[in-house]
Amino acid sequence: MKDIKSIVAEFIKSSDGILRLRPAWVAHDFLSAGKRLGLKEEEYDVGERGSIIERWFCSETHADNRIDVADEGFSYLEIPGEDITVIDALKVCREEILGEEYAKTHDCLGRLIKIYDYGTRLFMHIHPKAEDMKKIGKNSKDEAYYYLDAPLGNHPESFFGVHRYIVEQNLQKEIFLPLLKEWKAGEEEILKYSTAFFNVPGEGFFLDSGMLHAPGTALTMEIQESSDVCTVFQPTVEGYPISKSMLYKDVPAEDAEKYGEEAALDLIDWELSSDPDFYEKRHLYPHVVEETRQGERYEEWIYYGSRKFSGKRLILPPGGSFVSRENGVHNIFVWKGSGKVNDYEVKAGEFDLHSCMDELLITCQKAKEGYIIKNTGTEDLVLFKYFGPDINVDNMPEMGHIRRKE
């Protein structure tokens, strides 16, 4: 560990707190890939593990798949000749990465960012709440979506919750228990009890743990708490059969044995899932960050309203520059264009399975000192910043505001 500490500490010092990362690709075997992640056609197929369907960013979270791969989901620092994950770097250089004060109350980055790229709509599912996941030693996860400006796929609408009358009349088990017991191949009937909203590029939604949802096919950038828990309630998605084991994946074993399908239904937050004002309360759209505005240049909040995580978007025209200062450690993903972050060249789409030029981790010290972002290309530079818990709290807009022009 001493060797790792000296290597990581030297890397942080020599890179002036701006750390390059390797891409983290995650495969799944339950649905088809949308193949919009920018890989070569032959690189998506990973055999019995399925297809690469997600890319995770600056990740300290292990992907929980049927076929386990020891390091799947973990991000690696781009240190020549070394294979050191972000999570291992945090073990030996926590204060150097997180900052001395933040490290007193946080031992990790505490969030997960991913782009998921499914060829079909996802199944109806929840991420069980914190009190339920504590029983099995796992973390829960709230999450938020941002729909990227890319081909939307065949079903760019997401289902959220259930119709209010179901909960008001206490019909949850009467309606859903037979569907779960039968787990009938080809059956997607559960969707008729939900409401769908179109996936508008540049906008998104906030999802609390415990809420039923079935995301659509838009290329979706998601930020969430560090967790990969999931309880699935849909036996088939567009002809793809879903194993019933996914219903019990994160249900406590003793509850599953004693109560069967009812144990899974009991994990749903029914009041939240039947909120008739869901759209008004949880719809996200960009808000200008006035306190960092620099003339005609400005950032926008795209994830906000929760102290668990947050995120910004910056769009710079050719030749434009922006001085960035933040409250703490964060990471950057370049979605479009090319430029520099201080002296480090960045370029969207410049990656393969093992290296990239579009992903950086900014240490706390460098974030507070500040750094310069420049567009050196011929098209707009579009990048995103992601923050973990308690980095941004009182400086963000609240969710639920009526939309207005800004």
GROMACS .gro file of N, CA, C and O in nm, residues 239-334:
model
  384
  239GLY      N    1  -4.028  -0.828  -2.599
  239GLY     CA    2  -3.992  -0.962  -2.644
  239GLY      C    3  -3.875  -1.024  -2.570
  239GLY      O    4  -3.848  -1.144  -2.585
  240TYR      N    5  -3.803  -0.946  -2.489
  240TYR     CA    6  -3.691  -1.000  -2.413
  240TYR      C    7  -3.741  -1.051  -2.278
  240TYR      O    8  -3.795  -0.973  -2.198
  241PRO      N    9  -3.725  -1.180  -2.248
  241PRO     CA   10  -3.768  -1.233  -2.120
  241PRO      C   11  -3.674  -1.190  -2.007
  241PRO      O   12  -3.552  -1.187  -2.025
  242ILE      N   13  -3.732  -1.155  -1.894
  242ILE     CA   14  -3.655  -1.115  -1.777
  242ILE      C   15  -3.668  -1.225  -1.672
  242ILE      O   16  -3.780  -1.265  -1.636
  243SER      N   17  -3.557  -1.273  -1.622
  243SER     CA   18  -3.559  -1.379  -1.521
  243SER      C   19  -3.629  -1.330  -1.395
  243SER      O   20  -3.609  -1.217  -1.350
  244LYS      N   21  -3.711  -1.417  -1.336
  244LYS     CA   22  -3.781  -1.380  -1.214
  244LYS      C   23  -3.686  -1.359  -1.097
  244LYS      O   24  -3.721  -1.299  -0.996
  245SER      N   25  -3.563  -1.405  -1.111
  245SER     CA   26  -3.463  -1.380  -1.007
  245SER      C   27  -3.440  -1.230  -0.988
  245SER      O   28  -3.399  -1.186  -0.880
  246MET      N   29  -3.469  -1.150  -1.095
  246MET     CA   30  -3.452  -1.005  -1.085
  246MET      C   31  -3.556  -0.943  -0.992
  246MET      O   32  -3.534  -0.835  -0.938
  247LEU      N   33  -3.669  -1.012  -0.972
  247LEU     CA   34  -3.769  -0.965  -0.876
  247LEU      C   35  -3.715  -0.972  -0.735
  247LEU      O   36  -3.744  -0.886  -0.650
  248TYR      N   37  -3.635  -1.074  -0.707
  248TYR     CA   38  -3.586  -1.098  -0.572
  248TYR      C   39  -3.441  -1.055  -0.551
  248TYR      O   40  -3.385  -1.078  -0.444
  249LYS      N   41  -3.382  -0.991  -0.654
  249LYS     CA   42  -3.239  -0.960  -0.651
  249LYS      C   43  -3.197  -0.890  -0.521
  249LYS      O   44  -3.095  -0.924  -0.461
  250ASP      N   45  -3.273  -0.791  -0.477
  250ASP     CA   46  -3.236  -0.717  -0.357
  250ASP      C   47  -3.347  -0.720  -0.251
  250ASP      O   48  -3.362  -0.627  -0.171
  251VAL      N   49  -3.422  -0.830  -0.251
  251VAL     CA   50  -3.521  -0.854  -0.145
  251VAL      C   51  -3.453  -0.940  -0.039
  251VAL      O   52  -3.389  -1.040  -0.072
  252PRO      N   53  -3.460  -0.903   0.090
  252PRO     CA   54  -3.401  -0.987   0.194
  252PRO      C   55  -3.447  -1.132   0.180
  252PRO      O   56  -3.567  -1.158   0.162
  253ALA      N   57  -3.354  -1.226   0.183
  253ALA     CA   58  -3.384  -1.366   0.156
  253ALA      C   59  -3.493  -1.421   0.246
  253ALA      O   60  -3.582  -1.496   0.200
  254GLU      N   61  -3.490  -1.384   0.375
  254GLU     CA   62  -3.591  -1.437   0.467
  254GLU      C   63  -3.730  -1.383   0.434
  254GLU      O   64  -3.831  -1.454   0.447
  255ASP      N   65  -3.737  -1.258   0.385
  255ASP     CA   66  -3.865  -1.201   0.346
  255ASP      C   67  -3.917  -1.267   0.219
  255ASP      O   68  -4.037  -1.295   0.207
  256ALA      N   69  -3.828  -1.292   0.124
  256ALA     CA   70  -3.869  -1.357   0.001
  256ALA      C   71  -3.921  -1.497   0.027
  256ALA      O   72  -4.021  -1.541  -0.031
  257GLU      N   73  -3.855  -1.569   0.117
  257GLU     CA   74  -3.897  -1.705   0.149
  257GLU      C   75  -4.031  -1.708   0.222
  257GLU      O   76  -4.116  -1.793   0.197
  258LYS      N   77  -4.054  -1.611   0.308
  258LYS     CA   78  -4.175  -1.609   0.391
  258LYS      C   79  -4.295  -1.550   0.317
  258LYS      O   80  -4.407  -1.600   0.328
  259TYR      N   81  -4.272  -1.443   0.241
  259TYR     CA   82  -4.384  -1.369   0.182
  259TYR      C   83  -4.389  -1.376   0.029
  259TYR      O   84  -4.486  -1.328  -0.032
  260GLY      N   85  -4.287  -1.431  -0.035
  260GLY     CA   86  -4.287  -1.444  -0.180
  260GLY      C   87  -4.294  -1.310  -0.250
  260GLY      O   88  -4.226  -1.214  -0.212
  261GLU      N   89  -4.379  -1.301  -0.352
  261GLU     CA   90  -4.389  -1.180  -0.433
  261GLU      C   91  -4.434  -1.058  -0.353
  261GLU      O   92  -4.401  -0.945  -0.387
  262GLU      N   93  -4.509  -1.081  -0.246
  262GLU     CA   94  -4.555  -0.968  -0.164
  262GLU      C   95  -4.437  -0.893  -0.102
  262GLU      O   96  -4.445  -0.772  -0.079
  263ALA      N   97  -4.328  -0.965  -0.074
  263ALA     CA   98  -4.211  -0.900  -0.014
  263ALA      C   99  -4.155  -0.795  -0.108
  263ALA      O  100  -4.109  -0.688  -0.064
  264ALA      N  101  -4.157  -0.823  -0.238
  264ALA     CA  102  -4.108  -0.725  -0.336
  264ALA      C  103  -4.203  -0.605  -0.344
  264ALA      O  104  -4.159  -0.489  -0.349
  265LEU      N  105  -4.333  -0.632  -0.347
  265LEU     CA  106  -4.431  -0.523  -0.352
  265LEU      C  107  -4.419  -0.431  -0.230
  265LEU      O  108  -4.440  -0.310  -0.240
  266ASP      N  109  -4.384  -0.488  -0.116
  266ASP     CA  110  -4.373  -0.409   0.006
  266ASP      C  111  -4.254  -0.313   0.004
  266ASP      O  112  -4.246  -0.223   0.088
  267LEU      N  113  -4.163  -0.332  -0.090
  267LEU     CA  114  -4.049  -0.241  -0.101
  267LEU      C  115  -4.083  -0.113  -0.175
  267LEU      O  116  -4.009  -0.015  -0.169
  268ILE      N  117  -4.197  -0.112  -0.245
  268ILE     CA  118  -4.237   0.005  -0.323
  268ILE      C  119  -4.288   0.116  -0.232
  268ILE      O  120  -4.364   0.090  -0.139
  269ASP      N  121  -4.246   0.239  -0.258
  269ASP     CA  122  -4.303   0.355  -0.189
  269ASP      C  123  -4.428   0.395  -0.267
  269ASP      O  124  -4.422   0.465  -0.368
  270TRP      N  125  -4.544   0.350  -0.220
  270TRP     CA  126  -4.667   0.366  -0.297
  270TRP      C  127  -4.717   0.510  -0.298
  270TRP      O  128  -4.774   0.556  -0.398
  271GLU      N  129  -4.699   0.583  -0.190
  271GLU     CA  130  -4.741   0.723  -0.189
  271GLU      C  131  -4.661   0.804  -0.290
  271GLU      O  132  -4.716   0.883  -0.366
  272LEU      N  133  -4.531   0.786  -0.289
  272LEU     CA  134  -4.446   0.854  -0.385
  272LEU      C  135  -4.479   0.812  -0.527
  272LEU      O  136  -4.486   0.895  -0.619
  273SER      N  137  -4.501   0.684  -0.547
  273SER     CA  138  -4.527   0.631  -0.682
  273SER      C  139  -4.663   0.671  -0.736
  273SER      O  140  -4.688   0.654  -0.856
  274SER      N  141  -4.749   0.724  -0.653
  274SER     CA  142  -4.882   0.765  -0.700
  274SER      C  143  -4.905   0.915  -0.686
  274SER      O  144  -5.018   0.962  -0.693
  275ASP      N  145  -4.797   0.990  -0.668
  275ASP     CA  146  -4.807   1.136  -0.653
  275ASP      C  147  -4.857   1.196  -0.785
  275ASP      O  148  -4.788   1.189  -0.887
  276PRO      N  149  -4.976   1.258  -0.787
  276PRO     CA  150  -5.029   1.315  -0.912
  276PRO      C  151  -4.950   1.436  -0.960
  276PRO      O  152  -4.962   1.476  -1.075
  277ASP      N  153  -4.865   1.494  -0.872
  277ASP     CA  154  -4.785   1.610  -0.909
  277ASP      C  155  -4.640   1.574  -0.937
  277ASP      O  156  -4.550   1.658  -0.925
  278PHE      N  157  -4.617   1.448  -0.974
  278PHE     CA  158  -4.480   1.403  -0.998
  278PHE      C  159  -4.407   1.493  -1.097
  278PHE      O  160  -4.295   1.537  -1.072
  279TYR      N  161  -4.467   1.522  -1.211
  279TYR     CA  162  -4.398   1.599  -1.315
  279TYR      C  163  -4.359   1.737  -1.263
  279TYR      O  164  -4.245   1.782  -1.282
  280GLU      N  165  -4.450   1.803  -1.198
  280GLU     CA  166  -4.422   1.938  -1.147
  280GLU      C  167  -4.310   1.936  -1.043
  280GLU      O  168  -4.225   2.024  -1.040
  281LYS      N  169  -4.308   1.833  -0.960
  281LYS     CA  170  -4.212   1.827  -0.851
  281LYS      C  171  -4.075   1.773  -0.892
  281LYS      O  172  -3.974   1.809  -0.831
  282ARG      N  173  -4.071   1.685  -0.993
  282ARG     CA  174  -3.947   1.612  -1.020
  282ARG      C  175  -3.889   1.635  -1.160
  282ARG      O  176  -3.787   1.579  -1.194
  283HIS      N  177  -3.954   1.716  -1.241
  283HIS     CA  178  -3.902   1.747  -1.375
  283HIS      C  179  -3.781   1.839  -1.361
  283HIS      O  180  -3.785   1.939  -1.287
  284LEU      N  181  -3.672   1.811  -1.432
  284LEU     CA  182  -3.550   1.891  -1.429
  284LEU      C  183  -3.526   1.957  -1.564
  284LEU      O  184  -3.544   1.893  -1.668
  285TYR      N  185  -3.484   2.081  -1.562
  285TYR     CA  186  -3.444   2.152  -1.684
  285TYR      C  187  -3.332   2.249  -1.645
  285TYR      O  188  -3.318   2.285  -1.527
  286PRO      N  189  -3.248   2.291  -1.739
  286PRO     CA  190  -3.131   2.372  -1.705
  286PRO      C  191  -3.164   2.506  -1.640
  286PRO      O  192  -3.255   2.576  -1.685
  287HIS      N  193  -3.090   2.540  -1.535
  287HIS     CA  194  -3.098   2.670  -1.469
  287HIS      C  195  -2.962   2.738  -1.479
  287HIS      O  196  -2.859   2.678  -1.444
  288VAL      N  197  -2.958   2.862  -1.520
  288VAL     CA  198  -2.832   2.936  -1.528
  288VAL      C  199  -2.771   2.952  -1.389
  288VAL      O  200  -2.841   2.981  -1.291
  289VAL      N  201  -2.639   2.930  -1.380
  289VAL     CA  202  -2.565   2.951  -1.255
  289VAL      C  203  -2.516   3.096  -1.255
  289VAL      O  204  -2.409   3.127  -1.308
  290GLU      N  205  -2.597   3.184  -1.199
  290GLU     CA  206  -2.568   3.327  -1.207
  290GLU      C  207  -2.438   3.365  -1.137
  290GLU      O  208  -2.366   3.454  -1.183
  291GLU      N  209  -2.405   3.299  -1.026
  291GLU     CA  210  -2.288   3.340  -0.948
  291GLU      C  211  -2.156   3.311  -1.018
  291GLU      O  212  -2.052   3.366  -0.980
  292THR      N  213  -2.157   3.226  -1.122
  292THR     CA  214  -2.033   3.200  -1.195
  292THR      C  215  -2.037   3.258  -1.337
  292THR      O  216  -1.947   3.232  -1.416
  293ARG      N  217  -2.140   3.335  -1.369
  293ARG     CA  218  -2.151   3.393  -1.503
  293ARG      C  219  -2.030   3.483  -1.531
  293ARG      O  220  -1.989   3.563  -1.445
  294GLN      N  221  -1.975   3.471  -1.651
  294GLN     CA  222  -1.860   3.551  -1.694
  294GLN      C  223  -1.893   3.614  -1.829
  294GLN      O  224  -1.866   3.558  -1.935
  295GLY      N  225  -1.959   3.730  -1.823
  295GLY     CA  226  -2.004   3.796  -1.945
  295GLY      C  227  -2.111   3.712  -2.012
  295GLY      O  228  -2.214   3.681  -1.952
  296GLU      N  229  -2.087   3.675  -2.138
  296GLU     CA  230  -2.183   3.593  -2.210
  296GLU      C  231  -2.165   3.444  -2.183
  296GLU      O  232  -2.242   3.362  -2.233
  297ARG      N  233  -2.063   3.409  -2.107
  297ARG     CA  234  -2.037   3.269  -2.075
  297ARG      C  235  -2.100   3.233  -1.941
  297ARG      O  236  -2.086   3.307  -1.843
  298TYR      N  237  -2.167   3.120  -1.937
  298TYR     CA  238  -2.229   3.079  -1.811
  298TYR      C  239  -2.247   2.927  -1.809
  298TYR      O  240  -2.253   2.861  -1.912
  299GLU      N  241  -2.252   2.874  -1.687
  299GLU     CA  242  -2.283   2.734  -1.664
  299GLU      C  243  -2.433   2.721  -1.635
  299GLU      O  244  -2.501   2.820  -1.606
  300GLU      N  245  -2.481   2.597  -1.639
  300GLU     CA  246  -2.620   2.570  -1.605
  300GLU      C  247  -2.628   2.448  -1.513
  300GLU      O  248  -2.557   2.349  -1.534
  301TRP      N  249  -2.712   2.458  -1.412
  301TRP     CA  250  -2.742   2.341  -1.330
  301TRP      C  251  -2.830   2.246  -1.411
  301TRP      O  252  -2.930   2.289  -1.469
  302ILE      N  253  -2.793   2.119  -1.415
  302ILE     CA  254  -2.880   2.019  -1.478
  302ILE      C  255  -2.928   1.915  -1.378
  302ILE      O  256  -3.032   1.853  -1.397
  303TYR      N  257  -2.850   1.895  -1.272
  303TYR     CA  258  -2.891   1.810  -1.158
  303TYR      C  259  -2.889   1.898  -1.034
  303TYR      O  260  -2.785   1.958  -1.003
  304TYR      N  261  -3.000   1.905  -0.962
  304TYR     CA  262  -3.009   1.997  -0.850
  304TYR      C  263  -3.124   1.954  -0.759
  304TYR      O  264  -3.200   1.861  -0.790
  305GLY      N  265  -3.135   2.024  -0.647
  305GLY     CA  266  -3.247   1.998  -0.557
  305GLY      C  267  -3.221   1.891  -0.454
  305GLY      O  268  -3.308   1.862  -0.371
  306SER      N  269  -3.102   1.831  -0.452
  306SER     CA  270  -3.067   1.729  -0.354
  306SER      C  271  -2.923   1.750  -0.312
  306SER      O  272  -2.836   1.775  -0.396
  307ARG      N  273  -2.896   1.738  -0.185
  307ARG     CA  274  -2.759   1.751  -0.138
  307ARG      C  275  -2.679   1.622  -0.160
  307ARG      O  276  -2.559   1.616  -0.134
  308LYS      N  277  -2.746   1.517  -0.211
  308LYS     CA  278  -2.678   1.389  -0.232
  308LYS      C  279  -2.588   1.391  -0.355
  308LYS      O  280  -2.491   1.315  -0.363
  309PHE      N  281  -2.621   1.473  -0.453
  309PHE     CA  282  -2.540   1.487  -0.575
  309PHE      C  283  -2.589   1.609  -0.652
  309PHE      O  284  -2.698   1.661  -0.626
  310SER      N  285  -2.508   1.654  -0.747
  310SER     CA  286  -2.547   1.767  -0.831
  310SER      C  287  -2.461   1.767  -0.957
  310SER      O  288  -2.363   1.693  -0.967
  311GLY      N  289  -2.500   1.849  -1.055
  311GLY     CA  290  -2.424   1.852  -1.179
  311GLY      C  291  -2.451   1.977  -1.260
  311GLY      O  292  -2.557   2.039  -1.248
  312LYS      N  293  -2.354   2.015  -1.343
  312LYS     CA  294  -2.362   2.134  -1.427
  312LYS      C  295  -2.329   2.100  -1.572
  312LYS      O  296  -2.262   2.002  -1.601
  313ARG      N  297  -2.373   2.189  -1.660
  313ARG     CA  298  -2.338   2.184  -1.802
  313ARG      C  299  -2.271   2.316  -1.839
  313ARG      O  300  -2.316   2.423  -1.798
  314LEU      N  301  -2.164   2.306  -1.920
  314LEU     CA  302  -2.099   2.425  -1.973
  314LEU      C  303  -2.088   2.411  -2.124
  314LEU      O  304  -2.042   2.309  -2.174
  315ILE      N  305  -2.134   2.515  -2.196
  315ILE     CA  306  -2.123   2.517  -2.342
  315ILE      C  307  -2.038   2.638  -2.380
  315ILE      O  308  -2.075   2.752  -2.352
  316LEU      N  309  -1.923   2.612  -2.443
  316LEU     CA  310  -1.833   2.720  -2.485
  316LEU      C  311  -1.825   2.723  -2.637
  316LEU      O  312  -1.801   2.620  -2.700
  317PRO      N  313  -1.839   2.841  -2.699
  317PRO     CA  314  -1.824   2.851  -2.845
  317PRO      C  315  -1.676   2.844  -2.882
  317PRO      O  316  -1.589   2.858  -2.796
  318PRO      N  317  -1.644   2.821  -3.009
  318PRO     CA  318  -1.505   2.819  -3.053
  318PRO      C  319  -1.430   2.944  -3.008
  318PRO      O  320  -1.481   3.056  -3.021
  319GLY      N  321  -1.312   2.924  -2.949
  319GLY     CA  322  -1.232   3.036  -2.902
  319GLY      C  323  -1.269   3.083  -2.762
  319GLY      O  324  -1.197   3.165  -2.703
  320GLY      N  325  -1.379   3.032  -2.707
  320GLY     CA  326  -1.424   3.076  -2.576
  320GLY      C  327  -1.344   3.015  -2.463
  320GLY      O  328  -1.284   2.909  -2.476
  321SER      N  329  -1.343   3.083  -2.347
  321SER     CA  330  -1.276   3.031  -2.229
  321SER      C  331  -1.361   3.060  -2.105
  321SER      O  332  -1.446   3.150  -2.106
  322PHE      N  333  -1.334   2.984  -2.000
  322PHE     CA  334  -1.413   2.997  -1.878
  322PHE      C  335  -1.324   2.961  -1.760
  322PHE      O  336  -1.258   2.857  -1.760
  323VAL      N  337  -1.322   3.049  -1.659
  323VAL     CA  338  -1.246   3.022  -1.536
  323VAL      C  339  -1.339   2.948  -1.440
  323VAL      O  340  -1.444   3.000  -1.401
  324SER      N  341  -1.300   2.827  -1.405
  324SER     CA  342  -1.385   2.743  -1.322
  324SER      C  343  -1.331   2.733  -1.180
  324SER      O  344  -1.214   2.699  -1.159
  325ARG      N  345  -1.416   2.762  -1.083
  325ARG     CA  346  -1.386   2.739  -0.942
  325ARG      C  347  -1.507   2.671  -0.879
  325ARG      O  348  -1.620   2.714  -0.900
  326GLU      N  349  -1.481   2.565  -0.803
  326GLU     CA  350  -1.591   2.489  -0.744
  326GLU      C  351  -1.569   2.468  -0.595
  326GLU      O  352  -1.459   2.489  -0.543
  327ASN      N  353  -1.674   2.423  -0.528
  327ASN     CA  354  -1.669   2.405  -0.383
  327ASN      C  355  -1.592   2.282  -0.340
  327ASN      O  356  -1.559   2.269  -0.222
  328GLY      N  357  -1.565   2.191  -0.433
  328GLY     CA  358  -1.496   2.070  -0.392
  328GLY      C  359  -1.468   1.977  -0.508
  328GLY      O  360  -1.487   2.011  -0.625
  329VAL      N  361  -1.424   1.857  -0.474
  329VAL     CA  362  -1.384   1.757  -0.572
  329VAL      C  363  -1.499   1.727  -0.668
  329VAL      O  364  -1.616   1.724  -0.629
  330HIS      N  365  -1.466   1.707  -0.794
  330HIS     CA  366  -1.567   1.676  -0.894
  330HIS      C  367  -1.499   1.611  -1.015
  330HIS      O  368  -1.376   1.608  -1.024
  331ASN      N  369  -1.579   1.560  -1.106
  331ASN     CA  370  -1.521   1.507  -1.229
  331ASN      C  371  -1.589   1.568  -1.350
  331ASN      O  372  -1.696   1.628  -1.340
  332ILE      N  373  -1.522   1.555  -1.464
  332ILE     CA  374  -1.564   1.621  -1.588
  332ILE      C  375  -1.576   1.516  -1.698
  332ILE      O  376  -1.494   1.426  -1.710
  333PHE      N  377  -1.681   1.531  -1.780
  333PHE     CA  378  -1.697   1.451  -1.900
  333PHE      C  379  -1.722   1.545  -2.017
  333PHE      O  380  -1.809   1.632  -2.011
  334VAL      N  381  -1.644   1.528  -2.124
  334VAL     CA  382  -1.658   1.611  -2.244
  334VAL      C  383  -1.749   1.539  -2.342
  334VAL      O  384  -1.715   1.432  -2.392
   0.00000   0.00000   0.00000
